[in-house]
Coordinates of C-alpha atoms in Angstrom, one line a residue:
Chain A
M38 CA -15.9 -40.9 -12.9
N39 CA -17.0 -42.9 -16.0
L40 CA -16.9 -46.6 -15.3
T41 CA -16.1 -48.7 -18.4
L42 CA -18.1 -51.8 -19.4
E43 CA -15.0 -53.7 -18.4
E44 CA -15.1 -52.3 -14.9
I45 CA -18.9 -53.0 -14.6
R46 CA -18.3 -56.6 -15.6
K47 CA -15.6 -56.9 -12.9
I48 CA -17.9 -55.6 -10.2
A49 CA -20.8 -57.8 -11.4
K50 CA -18.5 -60.8 -11.2
L51 CA -17.6 -59.9 -7.6
A52 CA -21.3 -59.4 -6.8
R53 CA -22.3 -62.7 -8.4
I54 CA -24.9 -61.1 -10.7
S55 CA -24.9 -61.7 -14.4
L56 CA -26.0 -58.7 -16.5
N57 CA -26.9 -58.5 -20.2
E58 CA -25.3 -55.8 -22.3
G59 CA -28.2 -53.4 -22.0
E60 CA -28.1 -53.7 -18.2
E61 CA -24.4 -53.2 -18.2
R62 CA -24.7 -50.0 -20.1
K63 CA -27.4 -48.6 -17.9
M64 CA -25.5 -49.7 -14.8
A65 CA -22.4 -47.9 -16.0
Q66 CA -24.3 -44.7 -16.4
Q67 CA -26.2 -44.9 -13.2
L68 CA -23.2 -46.1 -11.1
S69 CA -21.0 -43.4 -12.5
A70 CA -23.5 -40.6 -11.6
V71 CA -23.8 -41.8 -8.0
I72 CA -20.1 -42.3 -7.6
D73 CA -19.6 -38.7 -8.8
Y74 CA -21.9 -37.6 -6.0
F75 CA -19.8 -39.6 -3.5
K76 CA -16.9 -37.3 -4.5
K77 CA -18.4 -34.7 -2.1
L78 CA -16.8 -36.6 0.6
Q79 CA -13.2 -36.2 -0.6
T80 CA -13.0 -32.6 0.6
V81 CA -13.9 -33.7 4.2
D82 CA -10.9 -33.7 6.6
T83 CA -11.1 -37.0 8.4
S84 CA -7.4 -37.1 9.5
G85 CA -7.1 -38.7 12.9
V86 CA -10.7 -39.7 13.2
D87 CA -11.1 -43.1 14.9
V88 CA -13.7 -45.3 13.3
H89 CA -16.5 -46.0 15.6
L90 CA -17.3 -49.6 14.7
S91 CA -19.7 -50.6 17.3
E92 CA -22.9 -48.6 17.4
G93 CA -23.9 -50.1 20.7
E94 CA -23.2 -47.9 23.7
E95 CA -22.7 -51.0 25.9
G96 CA -19.8 -52.5 24.0
N97 CA -19.6 -56.0 22.7
R98 CA -21.8 -58.6 24.4
L99 CA -20.6 -62.1 24.3
R100 CA -22.4 -65.4 24.9
E101 CA -21.3 -69.0 25.3
D102 CA -21.0 -70.8 21.9
E103 CA -23.3 -73.7 22.8
A104 CA -25.1 -76.0 20.5
R105 CA -28.9 -75.8 20.9
E106 CA -31.9 -77.6 19.4
S107 CA -33.6 -75.3 16.9
G108 CA -36.5 -77.7 16.4
N109 CA -37.2 -76.4 12.9
Q110 CA -34.7 -78.3 10.8
E111 CA -37.3 -79.7 8.5
V112 CA -39.0 -76.3 7.9
I113 CA -35.6 -74.8 7.0
L114 CA -34.5 -77.7 4.7
S115 CA -37.8 -77.8 2.9
Q116 CA -37.2 -74.3 1.5
A117 CA -34.1 -75.4 -0.5
P118 CA -34.6 -76.1 -4.2
L119 CA -32.5 -79.3 -4.0
R120 CA -31.9 -81.6 -1.1
E121 CA -30.8 -85.0 -0.3
D122 CA -31.7 -86.4 3.1
N123 CA -30.7 -83.8 5.7
F124 CA -28.4 -81.9 3.3
I125 CA -28.9 -79.1 0.8
K126 CA -27.6 -80.3 -2.5
V127 CA -25.5 -78.0 -4.8
K128 CA -23.6 -78.4 -8.0
S129 CA -20.0 -79.6 -7.7
V130 CA -17.8 -77.0 -6.2
L131 CA -14.6 -78.0 -7.9
Chain B
M176 CA -68.0 -44.5 15.7
P177 CA -66.8 -44.2 12.1
L178 CA -63.7 -46.3 11.3
Q179 CA -61.7 -43.4 10.1
T180 CA -61.8 -41.5 13.5
L181 CA -60.9 -44.6 15.5
T182 CA -57.5 -44.7 17.1
I183 CA -55.8 -47.5 19.2
S184 CA -56.7 -45.7 22.4
S185 CA -60.3 -44.9 21.5
A186 CA -60.9 -48.4 20.1
H187 CA -59.5 -50.0 23.3
K188 CA -61.9 -47.9 25.4
L189 CA -64.8 -49.0 23.3
L190 CA -63.7 -52.6 23.7
L191 CA -63.4 -52.2 27.5
S192 CA -66.9 -50.6 27.7
K193 CA -68.4 -53.3 25.5
Q194 CA -69.6 -50.7 22.9
L195 CA -67.6 -52.6 20.4
S196 CA -66.4 -56.2 20.1
V197 CA -63.0 -57.4 18.8
P198 CA -64.6 -59.5 16.0
E199 CA -66.6 -56.4 14.9
L200 CA -63.5 -54.2 15.0
V201 CA -61.4 -56.7 13.0
K202 CA -64.3 -57.4 10.5
Q203 CA -64.8 -53.7 9.9
H204 CA -61.1 -53.3 9.0
L205 CA -61.1 -56.4 6.8
D206 CA -64.1 -55.0 5.0
R207 CA -62.3 -51.7 4.6
I208 CA -59.3 -53.5 3.1
E209 CA -61.6 -55.2 0.6
A210 CA -63.2 -51.9 -0.3
V211 CA -60.2 -49.6 -0.6
D212 CA -57.1 -51.7 -1.1
P213 CA -57.7 -52.5 -4.8
K214 CA -57.2 -48.7 -5.3
I215 CA -54.2 -48.3 -2.8
H216 CA -52.4 -51.6 -2.9
A217 CA -51.0 -51.3 0.6
F218 CA -51.3 -55.0 1.3
L219 CA -49.3 -57.8 -0.3
R220 CA -51.4 -60.4 1.4
V221 CA -54.3 -60.5 3.9
Q222 CA -54.6 -63.2 6.6
K223 CA -58.3 -63.0 7.0
D224 CA -59.2 -66.4 8.6
N225 CA -56.3 -66.2 11.1
A226 CA -57.3 -62.6 12.1
L227 CA -60.9 -63.6 12.7
M228 CA -59.8 -66.6 14.8
R229 CA -57.5 -64.4 16.9
A230 CA -60.3 -61.8 17.2
Q231 CA -62.5 -64.4 19.0
Q232 CA -59.6 -65.3 21.3
S233 CA -59.1 -61.7 22.1
Q234 CA -62.8 -61.1 22.8
K235 CA -62.7 -63.9 25.3
R236 CA -60.0 -62.0 27.2
Y237 CA -62.1 -58.9 27.2
D238 CA -65.1 -60.9 28.3
A239 CA -63.1 -62.2 31.2
G240 CA -62.1 -58.7 32.1
S241 CA -58.4 -59.3 31.4
P242 CA -57.2 -57.9 28.1
R243 CA -53.4 -58.3 27.8
S244 CA -52.7 -54.6 27.0
S245 CA -54.1 -51.6 25.2
L246 CA -53.2 -53.3 22.0
D247 CA -55.3 -56.4 22.7
G248 CA -57.7 -56.9 19.7
I249 CA -56.2 -54.0 17.8
P250 CA -55.8 -54.7 14.0
M251 CA -52.3 -54.1 12.7
G252 CA -50.2 -54.8 9.6
H253 CA -46.5 -55.7 9.3
K254 CA -44.1 -54.3 6.7
D255 CA -43.1 -57.3 4.7
L256 CA -39.6 -57.2 6.0
F257 CA -40.9 -58.6 9.3
C258 CA -40.7 -62.4 9.5
V259 CA -43.9 -64.0 10.8
Q260 CA -43.7 -67.7 11.3
G261 CA -45.7 -69.6 8.8
V262 CA -46.7 -66.5 6.8
E263 CA -45.1 -65.8 3.4
T264 CA -42.6 -63.0 3.9
T265 CA -41.0 -61.5 0.7
A266 CA -39.4 -58.1 1.6
G267 CA -41.2 -56.9 -1.5
S268 CA -38.8 -58.8 -3.7
N269 CA -39.3 -61.6 -6.2
I270 CA -36.2 -63.4 -4.9
L271 CA -38.1 -64.2 -1.7
K272 CA -41.4 -65.0 -3.3
G273 CA -42.8 -68.1 -1.6
Y274 CA -40.5 -67.9 1.4
V275 CA -42.1 -68.9 4.6
P276 CA -40.0 -68.0 7.7
P277 CA -39.5 -70.7 10.3
Y278 CA -39.6 -68.1 13.1
S279 CA -41.0 -64.7 13.9
A280 CA -39.3 -61.3 14.4
T281 CA -39.0 -60.5 18.1
T282 CA -41.1 -57.3 17.5
A283 CA -43.8 -59.3 15.7
L284 CA -43.9 -61.8 18.7
K285 CA -44.1 -59.0 21.3
L286 CA -47.0 -57.3 19.5
E287 CA -48.8 -60.7 19.1
E288 CA -48.2 -61.4 22.8
A289 CA -49.7 -58.0 23.6
G290 CA -52.8 -59.2 21.8
A291 CA -52.6 -57.1 18.6
I292 CA -54.0 -58.9 15.6
M293 CA -52.1 -59.0 12.3
L294 CA -54.4 -58.5 9.3
G295 CA -51.6 -59.0 6.8
K296 CA -48.3 -58.0 5.3
L297 CA -47.7 -54.6 3.8
N298 CA -46.1 -53.5 0.6
Q299 CA -42.6 -51.8 0.5
D300 CA -39.7 -51.0 -1.8
A301 CA -38.0 -54.3 -2.2
F302 CA -35.6 -54.9 0.7
G303 CA -36.3 -51.3 1.8
H304 CA -34.5 -49.8 -1.2
G305 CA -36.4 -46.7 -2.1
S306 CA -38.4 -43.6 -1.1
S307 CA -41.6 -44.2 -2.9
T308 CA -42.6 -47.9 -2.8
E309 CA -42.2 -48.0 -6.6
N310 CA -39.3 -50.4 -6.2
S311 CA -41.6 -53.1 -4.9
D312 CA -41.5 -56.1 -7.3
F313 CA -45.2 -56.5 -6.8
G314 CA -46.3 -53.0 -8.0
P315 CA -46.4 -49.6 -6.3
T316 CA -48.6 -48.4 -3.4
K317 CA -50.7 -45.3 -4.0
N318 CA -51.0 -42.3 -1.7
P319 CA -54.5 -42.3 -0.1
Y320 CA -54.6 -38.5 -0.3
N321 CA -54.0 -38.5 -4.0
L322 CA -53.9 -41.8 -6.0
S323 CA -51.5 -40.4 -8.6
R324 CA -48.9 -39.7 -5.9
V325 CA -46.4 -41.9 -4.1
P326 CA -47.0 -42.7 -0.4
G327 CA -43.2 -42.4 0.3
G328 CA -41.0 -45.3 1.1
S329 CA -39.8 -47.7 1.8
S330 CA -42.5 -48.4 4.4
G331 CA -45.1 -47.0 2.0
G332 CA -47.6 -49.8 2.5
S333 CA -47.5 -49.1 6.2
G334 CA -48.1 -45.4 5.9
A335 CA -50.9 -45.9 3.3
A336 CA -52.7 -48.6 5.3
V337 CA -52.8 -46.5 8.5
A338 CA -53.9 -43.4 6.6
A339 CA -56.6 -45.2 4.7
S340 CA -57.9 -46.8 8.0
E341 CA -57.2 -50.3 6.8
V342 CA -55.4 -51.0 10.1
L343 CA -55.0 -49.0 13.4
F344 CA -51.3 -49.2 13.2
A345 CA -48.4 -50.7 11.3
T346 CA -44.8 -51.6 11.8
G347 CA -42.1 -50.2 9.6
T348 CA -38.3 -49.9 9.4
D349 CA -36.2 -46.9 9.0
T350 CA -32.6 -47.2 7.6
G351 CA -32.4 -43.7 6.1
S352 CA -35.9 -42.3 6.0
S353 CA -38.3 -45.3 5.6
I354 CA -40.6 -44.7 8.5
R355 CA -40.5 -40.9 8.6
L356 CA -41.0 -40.2 4.9
P357 CA -44.1 -42.4 4.4
A358 CA -45.5 -40.9 7.7
A359 CA -44.9 -37.4 6.4
F360 CA -46.5 -38.3 3.0
T361 CA -49.6 -39.9 4.5
N362 CA -50.4 -37.6 7.4
T363 CA -49.5 -40.3 9.9
V364 CA -47.1 -40.4 12.9
G365 CA -43.8 -42.3 12.4
L366 CA -41.1 -42.9 15.0
K367 CA -37.6 -44.0 14.1
P368 CA -36.2 -45.1 17.4
T369 CA -32.6 -44.8 18.7
Y370 CA -30.4 -47.5 17.1
G371 CA -30.6 -50.5 19.4
R372 CA -33.8 -49.4 21.2
V373 CA -35.9 -51.9 19.2
S374 CA -34.7 -55.4 18.3
R375 CA -33.8 -56.1 14.7
Y376 CA -34.0 -59.9 15.1
G377 CA -36.2 -61.4 12.4
V378 CA -36.5 -58.2 10.4
I379 CA -34.9 -58.9 7.0
A380 CA -31.6 -56.9 7.0
M381 CA -30.9 -54.0 4.7
A382 CA -28.0 -52.2 6.4
S383 CA -27.4 -53.6 9.8
S384 CA -25.6 -50.6 11.4
L385 CA -28.5 -48.3 10.4
D386 CA -31.8 -50.4 10.5
C387 CA -34.3 -49.3 13.1
P388 CA -37.8 -51.0 13.3
G389 CA -40.6 -48.7 14.6
P390 CA -44.3 -47.8 14.5
I391 CA -46.5 -45.9 12.1
T392 CA -49.8 -44.8 13.8
K393 CA -52.6 -42.2 13.5
T394 CA -51.7 -40.3 16.6
V395 CA -48.8 -39.6 18.9
E396 CA -50.5 -41.4 21.8
D397 CA -50.9 -44.5 19.7
C398 CA -47.3 -44.2 18.7
A399 CA -46.3 -44.2 22.4
L400 CA -48.4 -47.3 23.0
V401 CA -46.9 -49.3 20.2
M402 CA -43.4 -48.1 20.9
E403 CA -43.4 -49.2 24.5
T404 CA -44.4 -52.7 23.3
M405 CA -41.8 -53.0 20.5
A406 CA -38.8 -51.6 22.4
G407 CA -36.5 -53.4 24.7
H408 CA -33.6 -55.7 25.0
D409 CA -33.5 -59.0 23.0
E410 CA -30.9 -61.7 23.6
H411 CA -31.2 -62.5 19.8
D412 CA -29.9 -59.0 18.8
A413 CA -26.5 -58.2 20.4
T414 CA -26.9 -54.5 19.5
S415 CA -30.2 -54.1 21.3
S416 CA -29.9 -52.0 24.4
T417 CA -30.5 -53.2 28.0
K418 CA -31.6 -49.8 29.1
P419 CA -35.1 -50.0 30.7
V420 CA -38.0 -48.9 28.5
P421 CA -40.1 -46.0 29.9
Q422 CA -43.8 -46.3 29.8
Y423 CA -44.0 -43.6 27.1
S424 CA -47.8 -43.3 27.0
A425 CA -48.0 -42.5 30.8
R426 CA -46.3 -39.2 30.6
L427 CA -47.2 -37.6 27.3
A428 CA -48.9 -34.4 28.5
T429 CA -45.9 -32.5 29.8
G430 CA -46.0 -29.7 27.3
V431 CA -43.0 -28.0 25.7
K432 CA -42.7 -25.0 28.0
N433 CA -39.0 -23.9 28.2
L434 CA -37.9 -26.8 26.0
K435 CA -35.0 -25.6 23.9
I436 CA -35.6 -26.6 20.2
G437 CA -32.7 -26.2 17.8
V438 CA -33.6 -25.1 14.3
L439 CA -31.1 -26.8 12.0
K440 CA -29.7 -24.2 9.6
E441 CA -28.6 -26.9 7.1
F442 CA -32.2 -28.2 6.7
F443 CA -33.4 -24.9 5.3
S444 CA -31.2 -25.1 2.2
E445 CA -31.9 -24.3 -1.5
G446 CA -33.6 -27.6 -2.4
L447 CA -36.4 -27.0 0.0
H448 CA -39.9 -26.5 -1.6
P449 CA -41.1 -23.0 -0.7
Q450 CA -44.4 -24.2 0.7
I451 CA -42.8 -26.9 2.8
L452 CA -40.5 -24.2 4.2
E453 CA -43.6 -22.2 5.0
R454 CA -45.4 -25.1 6.8
T455 CA -42.2 -25.9 8.7
K456 CA -41.9 -22.2 9.8
Q457 CA -45.5 -22.2 10.9
A458 CA -44.9 -25.4 12.9
L459 CA -41.9 -23.8 14.6
A460 CA -43.9 -20.7 15.4
K461 CA -46.6 -22.9 17.0
L462 CA -44.0 -24.7 19.2
E463 CA -42.7 -21.3 20.3
L464 CA -46.3 -20.2 21.1
L465 CA -46.6 -23.3 23.2
G466 CA -43.6 -22.2 25.3
A467 CA -40.6 -23.8 23.5
K468 CA -37.5 -21.7 23.0
L469 CA -36.1 -21.7 19.5
E470 CA -32.4 -21.4 18.8
E471 CA -30.5 -21.8 15.5
V472 CA -28.1 -24.6 15.4
S473 CA -25.6 -25.6 12.7
L474 CA -24.4 -29.1 11.8
P475 CA -22.0 -28.5 9.0
S476 CA -21.5 -32.3 8.6
C477 CA -25.1 -32.7 7.3
D478 CA -23.8 -31.3 4.1
Y479 CA -22.1 -34.6 3.2
A480 CA -24.3 -37.0 5.2
L481 CA -26.2 -38.3 2.2
A482 CA -23.0 -39.3 0.4
V483 CA -21.7 -41.0 3.6
Y484 CA -25.1 -42.8 3.9
Y485 CA -25.2 -44.1 0.4
I486 CA -21.6 -45.5 0.6
L487 CA -22.1 -47.2 4.0
M488 CA -25.7 -48.4 3.3
T489 CA -24.9 -49.9 -0.2
S490 CA -21.8 -51.5 1.3
E491 CA -23.8 -53.2 4.0
V492 CA -26.6 -54.0 1.5
S493 CA -24.1 -55.8 -0.8
S494 CA -23.0 -57.9 2.1
N495 CA -26.4 -58.6 3.6
L496 CA -27.9 -59.5 0.2
A497 CA -25.1 -62.0 -0.6
R498 CA -27.2 -64.6 1.2
Y499 CA -29.8 -64.7 -1.6
D500 CA -27.9 -67.1 -3.8
G501 CA -30.5 -69.6 -5.1
I502 CA -29.2 -72.4 -2.8
K503 CA -31.0 -72.2 0.5
Y504 CA -34.4 -70.6 0.0
G505 CA -36.3 -68.2 -2.2
Y506 CA -36.1 -67.9 -6.0
S507 CA -33.6 -70.3 -7.6
V508 CA -32.9 -71.2 -11.2
E509 CA -32.5 -74.7 -9.9
R510 CA -36.3 -74.8 -9.6
Q511 CA -36.7 -74.0 -13.3
S512 CA -36.3 -77.3 -15.1
E513 CA -36.3 -75.5 -18.5
I514 CA -33.2 -73.5 -17.6
K515 CA -30.0 -75.5 -18.0
I516 CA -27.4 -74.3 -15.5
P517 CA -23.9 -75.9 -15.8
T518 CA -22.0 -74.6 -12.7
L519 CA -22.5 -73.5 -9.1
Q520 CA -21.2 -70.0 -10.1
A521 CA -24.0 -69.8 -12.7
V522 CA -26.7 -70.9 -10.2
Y523 CA -25.7 -67.8 -8.1
E524 CA -25.4 -65.4 -11.0
E525 CA -28.6 -66.4 -12.8
S526 CA -30.7 -66.7 -9.6
R527 CA -29.6 -63.2 -8.6
R528 CA -30.1 -61.8 -12.1
L529 CA -33.7 -63.1 -12.3
G530 CA -34.6 -62.7 -8.6
F531 CA -33.5 -59.2 -7.8
G532 CA -35.1 -56.0 -9.2
A533 CA -33.1 -53.2 -10.8
E534 CA -32.7 -51.1 -7.6
A535 CA -31.4 -54.0 -5.5
K536 CA -28.9 -54.8 -8.3
L537 CA -27.8 -51.2 -8.5
R538 CA -27.2 -51.0 -4.7
I539 CA -25.4 -54.4 -4.6
M540 CA -23.1 -53.1 -7.4
L541 CA -22.5 -49.8 -5.7
G542 CA -21.6 -51.5 -2.4
T543 CA -19.4 -54.1 -4.1
F544 CA -17.6 -51.2 -5.8
A545 CA -17.1 -49.2 -2.5
L546 CA -15.7 -52.3 -0.8
S547 CA -13.6 -53.5 -3.6
S548 CA -9.8 -53.5 -3.5
G549 CA -8.4 -50.1 -4.6
Y550 CA -11.5 -48.2 -3.6
Y551 CA -12.1 -49.4 0.0
D552 CA -10.0 -46.6 1.7
A553 CA -11.3 -43.8 -0.5
Y554 CA -15.0 -44.7 -0.1
Y555 CA -15.9 -47.1 2.7
K556 CA -13.2 -46.2 5.2
K557 CA -13.5 -42.5 4.5
A558 CA -17.3 -42.7 4.9
L559 CA -16.9 -44.6 8.3
Q560 CA -14.7 -41.7 9.5
A561 CA -17.1 -39.1 8.3
R562 CA -20.0 -40.9 10.0
E563 CA -18.1 -40.5 13.3
L564 CA -17.9 -36.7 12.6
I565 CA -21.6 -36.6 12.0
R566 CA -22.3 -38.5 15.2
Q567 CA -20.1 -36.1 17.2
D568 CA -21.8 -33.1 15.6
F569 CA -25.2 -34.3 16.9
I570 CA -23.9 -35.0 20.4
R571 CA -22.4 -31.5 20.5
A572 CA -25.6 -29.9 19.2
F573 CA -27.6 -31.6 21.9
E574 CA -25.4 -30.0 24.6
R575 CA -27.1 -26.7 23.5
C576 CA -30.7 -27.8 22.9
D577 CA -33.2 -30.5 24.0
L578 CA -34.6 -31.3 20.5
I579 CA -33.9 -30.4 16.9
A580 CA -36.7 -29.6 14.5
G581 CA -36.9 -29.3 10.7
P582 CA -38.7 -30.6 7.6
V583 CA -38.9 -34.4 6.9
S584 CA -38.9 -34.2 3.1
P585 CA -37.7 -31.4 0.8
T586 CA -40.9 -31.8 -1.4
P587 CA -44.5 -32.8 -1.0
P588 CA -45.4 -36.4 -2.2
F589 CA -44.3 -36.6 -5.8
K590 CA -46.0 -38.2 -8.8
I591 CA -45.7 -41.9 -9.4
G592 CA -43.1 -42.3 -12.1
E593 CA -41.5 -38.9 -11.6
K594 CA -38.2 -40.0 -10.1
T595 CA -37.9 -43.7 -11.2
E596 CA -35.5 -43.1 -14.1
N597 CA -33.0 -41.1 -12.1
P598 CA -31.9 -42.9 -8.9
L599 CA -29.9 -39.9 -7.6
S600 CA -33.0 -37.6 -7.7
M601 CA -34.9 -40.3 -5.6
Y602 CA -31.9 -40.5 -3.2
L603 CA -32.2 -36.8 -2.6
S604 CA -35.7 -37.3 -1.0
D605 CA -33.8 -38.6 2.0
I606 CA -31.5 -35.7 2.5
Y607 CA -32.9 -34.4 5.8
M608 CA -33.3 -37.9 7.3
T609 CA -30.1 -39.9 6.6
P610 CA -27.9 -37.8 9.0
I611 CA -30.2 -39.0 11.9
N612 CA -29.6 -42.7 11.1
L613 CA -25.8 -42.1 10.8
A614 CA -25.8 -40.5 14.2
G615 CA -28.1 -43.3 15.6
V616 CA -30.4 -40.8 17.4
P617 CA -34.3 -41.1 17.4
A618 CA -36.5 -38.9 15.3
M619 CA -40.2 -38.6 14.5
S620 CA -42.5 -37.3 11.7
V621 CA -45.7 -35.7 13.0
P622 CA -48.3 -34.1 10.6
C623 CA -47.9 -30.4 10.2
G624 CA -50.4 -29.4 7.5
F625 CA -50.9 -29.7 3.8
V626 CA -49.6 -28.3 0.5
D627 CA -52.2 -28.6 -2.3
Q628 CA -54.1 -31.1 -0.2
L629 CA -50.9 -33.2 0.1
P630 CA -49.7 -34.0 3.6
V631 CA -46.5 -32.5 5.1
G632 CA -44.5 -33.8 8.1
L633 CA -42.5 -32.0 10.8
Q634 CA -39.4 -33.8 11.9
L635 CA -38.4 -33.8 15.5
I636 CA -35.0 -35.2 16.5
A637 CA -33.8 -36.1 20.1
P638 CA -30.6 -37.3 21.7
H639 CA -29.9 -41.0 22.0
F640 CA -32.6 -42.8 24.0
A641 CA -34.7 -39.6 24.5
E642 CA -37.8 -41.0 22.8
E643 CA -39.9 -39.9 25.8
R644 CA -39.0 -36.3 25.2
L645 CA -39.6 -36.7 21.5
L646 CA -43.1 -38.1 22.0
Q647 CA -44.0 -35.4 24.6
A648 CA -43.1 -32.6 22.2
A649 CA -44.9 -34.3 19.3
Y650 CA -47.9 -34.8 21.5
A651 CA -48.0 -31.1 22.6
Y652 CA -47.7 -30.0 18.9
E653 CA -50.3 -32.5 17.7
Q654 CA -52.9 -31.6 20.4
A655 CA -52.5 -27.9 19.5
T656 CA -52.9 -28.6 15.7
R657 CA -54.9 -31.8 15.2
F658 CA -53.9 -32.2 11.6
Y659 CA -54.5 -36.0 12.0
E660 CA -58.2 -35.4 12.0
Q661 CA -58.0 -34.6 8.2
V662 CA -58.5 -38.1 6.9
P663 CA -58.2 -38.9 3.2
N664 CA -61.2 -39.4 0.9
V665 CA -60.8 -42.9 -0.5

């Protein structure tokens, strides 16, 4: 599969990474080579195979959804580049 | 006793008999780091003052006759994926430069509570993406056995630090090879536990359905000691198992008599280096001599496991690395007053462009592709189904044998720079290891000799939660060969 620069830009947009043109070209080449390798899988017969979503042998474990004090609010907030009081500040969303 | 021949168990005995004090032990290792690490670059940062303070506290416990465990006072290093409260933790990536975790990984806490003393954080391929430690954003780690060669990855700093006697043991993580490959390349012992045997809480995520934290040590006995401390249920990791943890170190010397060892046909394929083949055959012959029964087994699904692994792993990577967005912590263009960023979207895109290295970007892009509309069924879903076939293949194989043996890596440690331009050639280093992560079973690398003075590892694989059997076989083989005694000349 040869991914076009157009397709690379679409994937980069979905991945929220901006790439310059040199990076786009290199990415197209490297991605195409790996995706070609993935083709190996297409010959495998997987008809009727149930997908095993939980690796745990013990099934899902649930707990009560209770609010608890973390006690480290300030440490966490202090890592953000922009904040206002007890909020992380971001550029306008809309 | 010279530092290079010390192990956890021998150091603990010397501490108990007062022939050595904890501050001496810690100081000797810190001096060793100062002397050799400029050549090796296993450490990203050293916590000298903190380690010396803890050494004094530990010595008080020995003086009072009540050390907390065999690990009390033992110098260790953590792969930089392990969060340690108050200590910068970067995962080897620029995007986390300056990040100071507000909490510690469960495993880091358990080791600390057992008395082990962290000397610092160890280098790795950024986020665990790599097989050579060359993908660290802070420069590669060198192999202590040959400074022009890679130490393997992604836990390359861990393997190199243990091999070079900078610490007595190190933590690592194994998503597709990352404990076993560096162990094989540095003549150390590495254990990738059963998925769910060791808590992932506080270990920065790469691919959550595959990630397994575990130890890298000098000997199998040391491996058992660290493993029994790291393993166990954790309420903070819903996938961690509630099965009781055996005291692995108490029953090591059982031998391998009548143990049925499956020799995996698919691991002796065309890409295998002839001298690695020879070393592996010698190791199998040794196990046979010790009383094990060898039997050929075939796992046809191994043929496509690497493709399955790279689809699932990159898909999970693309999701797990979405959190690095320049908003909450780590690198952000919002901190750079000289960069004018107009929109929220641009904050994400530019922070990720400047913060991530090339390999992280490639994997995020691959995973985003595999999960994107139009390709999801052909890649992600197909790979999930194929993974189930691999898992079933292993379970069936273990109905016929107790363990499976084979090589760890198809080649000896390669040259720095040899594979960096071609990601696929780097990915092929993992070909004998990724099936194990997909199946979720435990596996070890134990030293099995040298090719041109470069270390080679033997891989032993066990059924789910049979770590004890794995360690017993590795111990029997190690005691009969003692390759660990050949320390590097750094």
